[in-house]
XYZ file of C-alpha atoms in Angstrom:
175
model
C 59.394 30.227 -37.078
C 55.969 28.614 -37.245
C 55.987 25.144 -35.864
C 54.329 22.264 -37.808
C 51.346 20.207 -36.221
C 53.021 17.556 -34.480
C 51.923 14.234 -35.847
C 50.988 11.761 -33.443
C 52.839 8.552 -33.545
C 51.375 5.270 -33.565
C 53.361 4.224 -30.358
C 51.681 7.191 -28.753
C 48.227 6.584 -30.008
C 48.588 3.031 -29.189
C 49.515 4.115 -25.503
C 46.884 6.414 -25.030
C 44.256 3.630 -26.558
C 45.440 1.007 -24.079
C 45.734 3.379 -21.134
C 42.074 4.711 -21.781
C 40.733 1.054 -21.940
C 42.684 0.303 -18.679
C 41.184 3.295 -16.728
C 37.766 2.283 -18.062
C 38.529 -1.447 -17.012
C 39.288 -0.364 -13.542
C 36.313 2.118 -13.154
C 33.890 -0.961 -14.403
C 35.570 -3.391 -11.862
C 35.685 -1.018 -9.048
C 32.157 -0.036 -9.559
C 31.154 -3.596 -9.558
C 32.709 -4.389 -6.467
C 31.168 -0.865 -4.658
C 27.600 -2.082 -5.811
C 28.468 -5.739 -4.624
C 27.821 -7.129 -7.485
C 29.577 -10.099 -8.400
C 30.646 -11.163 -11.953
C 29.828 -14.794 -13.409
C 30.541 -15.865 -16.946
C 27.819 -17.565 -18.961
C 29.379 -21.147 -20.309
C 26.188 -22.375 -21.977
C 23.508 -21.568 -24.068
C 21.022 -23.024 -21.729
C 19.500 -19.485 -21.198
C 19.774 -18.568 -24.879
C 17.456 -15.664 -26.120
C 18.161 -14.252 -22.588
C 22.018 -14.962 -22.328
C 24.369 -16.227 -24.403
C 27.758 -18.533 -23.946
C 30.200 -15.793 -23.309
C 28.307 -13.316 -21.592
C 28.794 -11.973 -18.223
C 26.318 -11.784 -15.641
C 26.496 -9.402 -13.106
C 24.466 -10.345 -9.912
C 23.611 -8.840 -6.509
C 22.698 -10.867 -3.499
C 19.109 -10.599 -2.907
C 16.852 -11.750 0.234
C 14.929 -14.647 -0.522
C 11.639 -12.623 0.312
C 12.280 -10.706 -2.319
C 12.696 -13.132 -4.875
C 9.877 -13.720 -7.361
C 8.746 -16.328 -10.433
C 10.287 -14.870 -13.488
C 13.398 -13.743 -11.669
C 16.807 -14.696 -13.096
C 19.305 -15.875 -10.472
C 22.642 -17.028 -9.845
C 22.872 -20.364 -7.996
C 26.284 -21.905 -7.083
C 28.393 -23.519 -4.391
C 31.607 -21.989 -3.045
C 32.854 -25.152 -2.140
C 32.693 -26.929 -5.476
C 33.278 -23.430 -7.158
C 30.436 -24.360 -9.719
C 27.798 -21.710 -10.573
C 24.529 -21.434 -12.953
C 22.248 -18.647 -13.766
C 18.896 -19.652 -14.304
C 15.065 -18.506 -14.062
C 12.986 -18.850 -11.148
C 9.770 -20.853 -12.478
C 8.409 -21.958 -8.883
C 9.003 -20.903 -5.203
C 8.369 -22.911 -2.125
C 8.366 -20.308 0.171
C 7.744 -22.841 3.444
C 10.637 -24.775 2.572
C 12.650 -21.635 1.290
C 13.550 -23.588 -2.052
C 13.318 -22.310 -5.778
C 12.949 -24.444 -8.857
C 14.623 -22.909 -11.913
C 15.017 -23.427 -15.524
C 17.296 -22.639 -18.185
C 15.370 -20.529 -20.825
C 16.644 -22.663 -23.522
C 15.938 -26.002 -21.678
C 12.746 -28.268 -21.755
C 12.251 -29.370 -18.345
C 13.115 -27.959 -15.055
C 16.343 -28.129 -13.460
C 16.296 -31.796 -11.902
C 16.506 -30.586 -7.756
C 14.945 -27.676 -6.165
C 17.807 -24.962 -4.921
C 17.597 -24.222 -1.148
C 17.940 -20.366 -0.420
C 21.146 -20.678 0.739
C 22.683 -21.515 -2.621
C 21.163 -18.638 -4.388
C 24.398 -16.041 -4.773
C 22.003 -13.204 -6.024
C 19.489 -11.905 -8.378
C 20.554 -10.963 -11.994
C 21.337 -7.029 -11.849
C 22.746 -6.697 -15.653
C 24.776 -8.633 -18.253
C 27.082 -7.841 -20.584
C 27.726 -9.658 -23.926
C 30.945 -11.161 -24.873
C 32.733 -9.893 -21.710
C 32.444 -13.525 -20.320
C 34.895 -14.927 -22.541
C 37.871 -12.778 -20.961
C 36.670 -15.036 -17.528
C 36.670 -18.227 -19.475
C 40.054 -17.963 -21.312
C 41.863 -17.119 -17.872
C 40.311 -19.813 -16.392
C 37.396 -17.493 -13.911
C 39.747 -14.889 -12.566
C 37.682 -13.284 -9.769
C 37.212 -9.511 -9.920
C 39.789 -8.838 -7.213
C 42.412 -10.572 -9.057
C 41.063 -9.030 -12.292
C 41.678 -5.303 -10.537
C 45.005 -6.366 -9.710
C 45.789 -7.458 -13.079
C 44.714 -4.366 -14.785
C 46.451 -2.008 -12.234
C 49.744 -3.978 -12.788
C 49.018 -3.497 -16.649
C 48.403 0.257 -16.054
C 51.625 0.742 -14.067
C 53.263 -1.458 -17.004
C 51.847 0.706 -19.553
C 53.176 4.083 -17.734
C 56.755 2.516 -16.913
C 56.997 1.454 -20.450
C 55.985 4.901 -21.598
C 58.604 6.685 -19.413
C 60.986 4.269 -20.559
C 60.956 4.745 -24.382
C 60.412 8.418 -23.470
C 63.688 8.404 -21.789
C 65.653 6.373 -24.602
C 64.160 8.750 -27.177
C 65.563 11.676 -25.331
C 68.619 10.140 -24.532
C 69.369 9.058 -28.383
C 68.530 12.749 -29.427
C 65.413 11.819 -30.474
C 63.201 14.143 -28.161
C 63.905 17.544 -30.054
C 60.872 20.067 -30.665
C 62.191 21.179 -33.661
């Protein structure tokens, strides 16, 4: 007897889509961790045209000597847990400071930034991805990876449970 093609069930399709998104997300986070890049959510439009509120900027550590006028850098303080990403408009090599300005701001930032506060140079950005970090109160990459791993395990466990219940109730037959 010829078997009919099995139509995928909405639950299976949804599970597969969520599983693929989870795997891609874990790979993305792992790639950034391995490359040394850290992500920072853009919370204002001070860099509009280059970066917008809700974008996620990935910055990599750079030596002060490698920085040039025009580079976009992330500046911050771990003690205050405050960061911003602006463009370098002047460099004082003697004092190891940079002057920054948001592309959308009419004036330079009020104080020069010392080299030890420069977290890194912008490597790339992803539009809108920063909204997740903003929504969850600045979730770190490690915490994000743990959350994604837990979500993946929960999806697999849920799929196994539903499959087991379906077979137990007699709905698992292929005929």
